[in-house]
Coordinates of C-alpha atoms in Angstrom, one line a residue:
M1 CA 45.9 110.8 83.8
T2 CA 44.8 111.4 87.4
A3 CA 45.5 115.0 88.4
L4 CA 48.3 115.5 90.8
P5 CA 47.3 117.0 94.2
R6 CA 48.2 120.7 94.8
P7 CA 51.2 121.2 97.1
H8 CA 50.4 122.1 100.7
C9 CA 51.4 125.5 102.0
Y10 CA 54.2 126.0 104.5
Y11 CA 55.4 129.1 106.2
Y12 CA 59.2 129.5 105.8
Q13 CA 61.0 130.4 109.0
P14 CA 64.4 132.0 108.2
A15 CA 65.7 132.0 111.8
T16 CA 65.3 128.2 112.2
H17 CA 67.0 127.6 108.9
L18 CA 69.9 129.9 109.8
D19 CA 70.4 128.0 113.0
V20 CA 70.6 124.7 111.1
C21 CA 73.1 126.3 108.7
R22 CA 75.3 127.4 111.5
I23 CA 75.3 123.9 113.0
F24 CA 76.2 122.3 109.6
S25 CA 78.8 125.0 108.9
S26 CA 80.5 124.3 112.3
F27 CA 80.5 120.6 111.5
F28 CA 82.0 121.2 108.1
Q29 CA 84.8 123.5 109.4
S30 CA 85.9 121.0 112.0
A31 CA 86.0 118.3 109.3
I32 CA 88.0 120.5 106.9
K33 CA 90.8 120.9 109.6
R34 CA 91.2 117.1 109.4
L35 CA 91.3 117.1 105.6
R36 CA 93.9 119.8 105.5
G37 CA 96.3 117.5 107.3
D38 CA 96.8 115.4 104.2
G39 CA 99.7 117.6 103.1
S40 CA 99.2 116.9 99.3
A41 CA 97.9 119.2 96.5
A42 CA 98.5 122.3 98.6
T43 CA 99.8 124.6 95.8
V44 CA 98.3 128.0 95.1
N45 CA 97.2 126.8 91.7
F46 CA 95.4 123.8 93.2
R47 CA 93.7 126.0 95.6
R48 CA 92.5 128.2 92.7
L49 CA 91.2 125.1 90.9
W50 CA 89.6 124.0 94.2
F51 CA 87.9 127.4 94.7
S52 CA 86.5 127.3 91.2
N53 CA 85.3 123.8 91.7
G54 CA 83.6 125.0 94.9
L55 CA 81.8 127.8 93.1
N56 CA 80.6 125.3 90.5
C57 CA 79.5 122.9 93.2
F58 CA 77.4 125.6 94.9
G59 CA 76.0 126.7 91.5
A60 CA 75.1 123.1 90.6
Q61 CA 73.3 122.6 93.9
I62 CA 71.3 125.8 93.4
T63 CA 70.6 125.1 89.8
S64 CA 69.6 121.4 90.4
L65 CA 66.8 122.6 92.7
A66 CA 65.9 126.0 91.1
L67 CA 65.7 124.8 87.4
P68 CA 63.2 122.0 88.0
L69 CA 61.3 124.2 90.5
C70 CA 61.1 126.8 87.8
A71 CA 59.6 124.3 85.4
V72 CA 57.2 122.8 88.0
L73 CA 56.0 125.9 89.9
L74 CA 56.2 128.6 87.2
L75 CA 55.5 126.6 84.0
H76 CA 53.5 123.8 85.5
A77 CA 55.5 121.1 83.8
T78 CA 54.1 117.6 83.4
P79 CA 56.1 114.4 84.3
E80 CA 56.8 113.9 80.6
Q81 CA 58.1 117.4 80.2
M82 CA 60.3 116.9 83.3
G83 CA 61.6 113.8 81.7
I84 CA 62.5 115.7 78.5
L85 CA 64.2 118.5 80.5
V86 CA 66.4 116.0 82.4
A87 CA 67.1 114.0 79.3
L88 CA 68.4 117.0 77.4
Q89 CA 70.8 117.8 80.2
A90 CA 72.2 114.3 79.8
L91 CA 72.1 114.1 76.0
P92 CA 75.4 115.9 75.5
F93 CA 77.2 112.9 77.1
A94 CA 75.9 110.7 74.2
L95 CA 76.5 113.3 71.5
F96 CA 79.8 114.8 72.5
G97 CA 81.4 112.5 75.0
L98 CA 83.7 110.6 72.6
P99 CA 84.7 113.6 70.4
V100 CA 85.6 115.6 73.6
G101 CA 88.0 112.8 74.5
V102 CA 89.9 113.4 71.3
L103 CA 89.8 117.2 71.9
L104 CA 91.2 116.8 75.4
D105 CA 94.1 114.7 74.2
R106 CA 95.0 117.2 71.5
R107 CA 94.4 120.6 73.2
S108 CA 95.4 122.3 76.5
K109 CA 92.7 121.9 79.1
H110 CA 92.8 125.3 80.7
P111 CA 91.2 127.3 77.9
I112 CA 88.6 124.6 77.5
M113 CA 87.6 125.0 81.1
L114 CA 87.3 128.8 80.6
F115 CA 85.1 128.4 77.5
S116 CA 82.8 125.8 79.0
E117 CA 82.2 127.9 82.2
S118 CA 81.6 131.0 80.2
M119 CA 79.0 129.2 78.0
S120 CA 77.2 127.8 81.0
G121 CA 77.1 131.1 82.8
L122 CA 75.5 132.9 79.8
A123 CA 72.9 130.2 79.4
L124 CA 71.8 130.4 83.0
A125 CA 71.7 134.2 83.0
S126 CA 69.3 133.9 80.0
V127 CA 66.7 132.2 82.2
A128 CA 66.3 135.3 84.4
V129 CA 66.3 137.6 81.4
A130 CA 63.6 135.5 79.6
Y131 CA 61.5 135.4 82.8
W132 CA 61.7 139.2 83.3
C133 CA 60.8 139.7 79.6
G134 CA 57.8 137.3 79.9
V135 CA 59.0 134.8 77.3
L136 CA 60.3 132.0 79.5
S137 CA 58.9 128.6 78.4
M138 CA 59.7 124.9 78.6
P139 CA 61.5 124.9 75.2
W140 CA 63.7 127.7 76.6
L141 CA 64.5 125.6 79.6
Y142 CA 65.2 122.6 77.3
I143 CA 67.8 124.7 75.4
V144 CA 69.4 125.9 78.7
G145 CA 69.5 122.4 80.1
F146 CA 71.2 121.1 76.9
I147 CA 73.9 123.9 77.1
I148 CA 74.5 123.2 80.8
G149 CA 75.0 119.5 80.0
T150 CA 77.4 120.4 77.2
G151 CA 79.4 122.6 79.5
F152 CA 79.6 119.8 82.0
V153 CA 80.8 117.3 79.5
V154 CA 83.5 119.5 78.0
G155 CA 84.5 121.4 81.2
G156 CA 84.1 118.6 83.6
G157 CA 86.3 116.3 81.5
A158 CA 88.9 119.0 81.1
E159 CA 89.0 119.6 84.9
Q160 CA 89.6 115.9 85.7
V161 CA 92.5 115.7 83.3
F162 CA 93.9 119.1 84.5
L163 CA 93.6 118.0 88.1
T164 CA 95.8 114.9 87.3
F165 CA 98.3 117.3 85.8
L166 CA 98.4 119.5 88.9
V167 CA 98.6 116.9 91.7
G168 CA 100.0 113.8 90.0
R169 CA 98.5 110.3 90.3
D170 CA 99.6 109.8 93.8
G171 CA 97.8 112.9 94.9
L172 CA 94.5 112.0 93.3
I173 CA 92.8 110.4 96.2
D174 CA 93.7 113.3 98.6
A175 CA 92.7 115.9 95.9
Q176 CA 89.4 114.1 95.3
S177 CA 88.7 114.0 99.0
K178 CA 89.2 117.8 99.2
F179 CA 86.9 118.3 96.3
A180 CA 84.4 116.0 98.0
A181 CA 84.6 118.1 101.2
T182 CA 83.8 121.2 99.1
E183 CA 80.9 119.2 97.6
S184 CA 79.7 118.5 101.1
A185 CA 79.7 122.3 101.9
S186 CA 77.7 123.0 98.8
R187 CA 75.3 120.2 99.7
L188 CA 74.9 121.5 103.2
I189 CA 74.3 125.1 102.3
G190 CA 73.4 125.1 98.6
P191 CA 69.9 123.6 98.8
G192 CA 69.0 125.8 101.7
M193 CA 70.2 128.9 99.8
A194 CA 68.2 127.7 96.7
G195 CA 65.1 127.2 98.8
V196 CA 65.4 130.7 100.3
L197 CA 66.0 132.3 96.9
V198 CA 63.2 130.4 95.2
Q199 CA 60.6 131.0 97.9
T200 CA 61.4 134.6 98.6
L201 CA 62.6 136.0 95.2
S202 CA 61.8 133.4 92.5
A203 CA 63.6 130.5 90.8
P204 CA 65.0 132.6 88.0
V205 CA 66.8 134.9 90.5
A206 CA 68.3 131.8 92.1
I207 CA 69.6 130.7 88.7
L208 CA 71.0 134.2 88.1
C209 CA 73.1 133.8 91.3
T210 CA 74.6 130.6 89.8
A211 CA 75.5 132.6 86.6
C212 CA 77.3 135.1 88.7
G213 CA 79.3 132.3 90.3
Y214 CA 80.5 131.1 86.9
V215 CA 81.7 134.7 86.0
I216 CA 83.8 134.7 89.2
S217 CA 85.1 131.3 88.5
V218 CA 86.3 132.3 85.0
F219 CA 88.3 135.2 86.4
N220 CA 89.8 133.0 89.1
L221 CA 90.9 130.3 86.6
R222 CA 92.4 133.0 84.4
A223 CA 94.6 134.1 87.3
M224 CA 96.3 130.7 87.6
S225 CA 100.0 130.9 87.0
V226 CA 100.4 127.4 85.5
R227 CA 99.1 126.1 82.2
D228 CA 99.1 122.5 81.1
P229 CA 101.3 121.9 78.1
R230 CA 99.7 121.4 74.7
P231 CA 99.9 117.6 73.9
A232 CA 102.1 116.5 71.0
P233 CA 100.3 116.7 67.7
S234 CA 98.5 113.5 66.7
H235 CA 98.7 112.2 63.1
N236 CA 95.8 109.8 63.7
H237 CA 92.4 110.4 62.4
P238 CA 89.9 111.6 65.2
L239 CA 87.8 108.5 64.5
R240 CA 90.9 106.3 65.1
D241 CA 91.5 108.1 68.4
I242 CA 87.8 107.5 69.4
A243 CA 88.2 103.8 68.5
D244 CA 91.4 103.6 70.5
G245 CA 89.6 105.0 73.6
L246 CA 86.7 102.5 73.2
L247 CA 89.2 99.6 72.8
F248 CA 91.3 100.6 75.7
V249 CA 88.3 100.6 78.1
W250 CA 87.0 97.3 76.6
R251 CA 90.3 95.6 77.0
E252 CA 90.8 96.7 80.6
P253 CA 88.6 94.4 82.8
L254 CA 88.4 96.9 85.7
L255 CA 87.3 99.8 83.4
R256 CA 84.9 97.6 81.6
A257 CA 83.2 96.6 84.9
L258 CA 83.1 100.2 86.1
A259 CA 81.7 101.4 82.8
W260 CA 78.6 99.1 82.6
G261 CA 77.9 99.4 86.3
A262 CA 78.1 103.2 86.3
G263 CA 76.1 103.2 83.1
V264 CA 73.1 101.4 84.6
W265 CA 73.4 103.5 87.7
H266 CA 73.2 106.7 85.8
F267 CA 70.2 105.4 83.9
L268 CA 68.4 104.9 87.2
F269 CA 69.7 108.2 88.7
Y270 CA 68.6 110.4 85.8
A271 CA 65.2 108.6 85.9
S272 CA 65.0 109.5 89.6
M273 CA 66.0 113.1 88.8
A274 CA 63.1 113.5 86.5
L275 CA 60.6 112.6 89.2
T276 CA 62.1 113.7 92.5
V277 CA 61.0 117.3 92.5
L278 CA 57.5 116.3 91.4
F279 CA 57.3 113.7 94.1
A280 CA 58.5 116.0 96.8
T281 CA 56.3 119.0 95.9
H282 CA 53.1 117.2 94.7
D283 CA 53.0 113.8 96.5
L284 CA 54.7 114.9 99.8
G285 CA 53.5 118.6 99.7
M286 CA 56.9 120.1 100.3
S287 CA 57.5 123.8 99.6
P288 CA 60.7 125.0 98.0
G289 CA 62.1 126.0 101.4
V290 CA 61.2 122.7 103.1
L291 CA 62.6 120.8 100.1
G292 CA 65.8 122.8 100.2
M293 CA 66.2 122.1 103.9
A294 CA 65.6 118.4 103.4
Q295 CA 68.2 118.2 100.7
M296 CA 70.7 120.0 102.9
L297 CA 71.0 116.9 105.0
G298 CA 72.4 115.1 102.0
G299 CA 75.4 117.4 102.3
A300 CA 76.1 115.9 105.7
G301 CA 76.2 112.5 103.9
V302 CA 78.8 113.9 101.4
L303 CA 80.8 115.3 104.3
V304 CA 80.8 112.0 106.2
S305 CA 81.8 110.1 103.1
A306 CA 84.7 112.6 102.4
I307 CA 86.0 111.9 105.9
V308 CA 85.6 108.1 106.0
V309 CA 86.4 107.1 102.3
K310 CA 90.2 106.9 102.9
P311 CA 90.2 104.8 106.0
L312 CA 87.5 102.6 104.5
T313 CA 89.6 102.2 101.3
R314 CA 92.7 101.3 103.4
R315 CA 90.8 98.7 105.3
Y316 CA 88.5 97.1 102.7
G317 CA 89.9 98.1 99.4
A318 CA 88.6 100.5 96.8
G319 CA 86.4 97.9 95.1
R320 CA 84.5 97.0 98.2
V321 CA 84.0 100.7 99.1
I322 CA 82.4 101.2 95.7
L323 CA 80.0 98.3 96.3
I324 CA 79.1 99.7 99.8
G325 CA 78.3 103.1 98.2
L326 CA 76.2 101.4 95.5
A327 CA 74.3 99.4 98.1
S328 CA 73.5 102.6 100.1
T329 CA 72.1 104.3 97.0
S330 CA 70.0 101.3 96.1
L331 CA 68.5 101.2 99.6
C332 CA 67.5 104.8 99.2
F333 CA 66.0 104.3 95.8
A334 CA 64.0 101.4 97.2
L335 CA 62.6 103.3 100.2
T336 CA 61.8 106.6 98.6
P337 CA 58.5 105.6 96.9
A338 CA 57.4 104.1 100.2
I339 CA 57.3 107.5 102.0
P340 CA 53.6 108.4 102.6
A341 CA 52.3 111.9 102.3
H342 CA 51.7 112.0 106.1
L343 CA 54.1 109.6 107.9
F344 CA 52.6 108.9 111.3
G345 CA 50.0 111.4 110.5
S346 CA 52.5 114.3 109.9
A347 CA 53.7 115.9 106.8
T348 CA 56.8 117.0 108.7
A349 CA 57.7 113.4 109.5
S350 CA 57.5 112.6 105.8
A351 CA 59.8 115.5 105.0
A352 CA 62.2 114.3 107.8
A353 CA 62.1 110.7 106.3
Y354 CA 62.9 112.1 102.9
A355 CA 65.8 114.1 104.4
V356 CA 67.3 111.0 106.1
L357 CA 67.2 109.1 102.8
M358 CA 69.0 112.1 101.2
F359 CA 71.8 111.7 103.8
F360 CA 72.4 108.0 103.1
F361 CA 72.0 108.5 99.3
D362 CA 74.5 111.3 99.0
C363 CA 76.9 109.4 101.3
G364 CA 76.6 106.4 99.1
V365 CA 77.1 108.4 95.9
M366 CA 80.5 109.7 97.2
L367 CA 81.6 106.4 98.5
F368 CA 80.9 105.0 95.0
F369 CA 82.5 107.7 92.9
I370 CA 85.6 108.9 94.9
P371 CA 87.4 105.5 94.6
Y372 CA 85.8 105.0 91.2
L373 CA 87.5 108.1 89.8
G374 CA 90.8 107.2 91.5
L375 CA 90.8 103.6 90.2
R376 CA 90.1 104.5 86.5
Q377 CA 92.8 107.2 86.5
K378 CA 95.4 104.9 88.1
V379 CA 95.1 102.2 85.5
T380 CA 95.3 104.7 82.5
P381 CA 98.5 106.0 81.0
D382 CA 98.9 109.7 80.5
A383 CA 98.6 109.6 76.8
M384 CA 95.1 108.0 77.1
L385 CA 93.7 110.0 80.0
G386 CA 91.6 112.4 77.9
R387 CA 90.1 109.6 75.7
M388 CA 89.6 107.3 78.7
T389 CA 87.8 110.1 80.7
S390 CA 85.4 111.0 77.9
T391 CA 84.9 107.4 76.8
M392 CA 83.9 106.5 80.3
R393 CA 81.6 109.5 80.5
F394 CA 80.0 108.5 77.2
L395 CA 79.6 104.8 78.2
T396 CA 78.3 105.6 81.7
V397 CA 75.9 108.5 80.9
A398 CA 74.9 107.9 77.3
T399 CA 71.9 105.9 78.6
A400 CA 70.8 108.6 81.0
P401 CA 68.4 110.4 78.6
L402 CA 66.6 107.2 78.0
G403 CA 66.2 106.8 81.8
A404 CA 64.7 110.2 82.2
L405 CA 62.4 109.8 79.3
A406 CA 61.2 106.4 80.4
A407 CA 60.6 107.6 84.0
G408 CA 58.6 110.6 82.7
W409 CA 56.5 108.3 80.5
V410 CA 55.8 105.8 83.3
A411 CA 54.9 108.6 85.7
E412 CA 52.7 110.4 83.2
H413 CA 50.6 107.2 82.6
F414 CA 50.9 105.3 85.9
G415 CA 51.9 107.8 88.5
V416 CA 55.1 109.2 90.1
R417 CA 55.3 106.5 92.8
T418 CA 55.0 103.8 90.2
G419 CA 57.9 105.3 88.3
L420 CA 60.0 105.5 91.5
A421 CA 59.1 101.9 92.3
C422 CA 60.5 100.7 88.9
I423 CA 63.7 102.6 89.7
A424 CA 63.9 100.8 93.0
G425 CA 63.6 97.4 91.4
G426 CA 66.4 98.2 88.9
S427 CA 68.7 99.5 91.6
I428 CA 68.4 96.3 93.6
A429 CA 69.1 94.1 90.5
L430 CA 72.2 96.3 89.7
T431 CA 73.6 95.9 93.2
I432 CA 73.3 92.1 93.0
A433 CA 75.0 92.1 89.6
M434 CA 77.8 94.3 90.6
V435 CA 78.6 92.3 93.7
W436 CA 78.6 88.9 92.0
G437 CA 79.3 89.7 88.4
T438 CA 82.4 92.0 88.6
P439 CA 85.9 91.7 90.0
L440 CA 85.4 94.7 92.3
R441 CA 85.2 92.7 95.5
G442 CA 88.9 91.8 95.1
V443 CA 90.2 95.2 94.1
R444 CA 92.4 96.8 96.8
T445 CA 93.9 99.9 95.2

């Protein structure tokens, strides 16, 4: 395999980055005032859940940059090793997705959220401990990635069902918009924070900050004054409940279309995740600080989508908004491998082009998934919410490990750009199939 070029050196300028953060923060605060005017989901308990979700969003943004940078910069991971790392983060969806659905329909969700966040926090803290003890290795990161993925499968599913319990079905779009606004703040500030921490202190320290956020979140959730009631005991065998969840999704045409479309998209997305940091640091020569700043622009895309998703849905319908978001992500998948190392003779221009694509990609992701989540919850009765949520997670993300492994293998043998080009071709085919092969164009609510 041809050796990858060494990253170029950049000097990090904190003052410039702080100025950009202030501009983005002002933009975010003005948008939040608009979102507060919705009037729904304004209870104290919702705000506590919203706050914990915000901590998790910031932690996820920091970890999503710091963990692969830890592998690439400290452990010199190869493309195949990066594929394994990303695959193990997605593997819990395939292993535990369906059993978790049965668990959520038989147990209270609040203690499940507490357990999953505690587990994830301890796993992330172990990275810093292992680094300081001199025993950090790729197998260690593999285990941490698997535990984080497990926590997301269990805790994320519990949070979605618990959110429905808190705000009701009619409040889901407003609540999801507020969560998306928090996501935008994390995307605006989180990557920049991660870049600063990784470049000045080290990737393990950045990951340790995420672990501290999980600890705060656990105490915050424990302070909630409301608990979801324990569901009525089920006399069905767990395998019967799993089968019921699969049959429910299969027999509902809308859920079936959303499942296979999101499944292929996640295959491509996790394939991209395996290669993005390698592409940015090796092919484009971006330092952690520059990469963090470039990804910050993606947060502006999340913010814009959180503001426009409701008016777009009212005008065009939820189905067409999903298709618009999918087309935006496909365009970015297609253009990313075309970015040269020195666009117009400048590495800075290449970084700027990468940042612009992050803006449109993240905007598209949120336009896809905000109405996606709302639609699947609306067509599902309360008794099936847990099984539907986990069944959909299983069906949509079970193929993700294969995408990451395939991308790592292709990049190892044919180059990172070739791997990204394959992802681009798949994303274009998916968009065409979703537009003409599903009923989404006619779905209004």
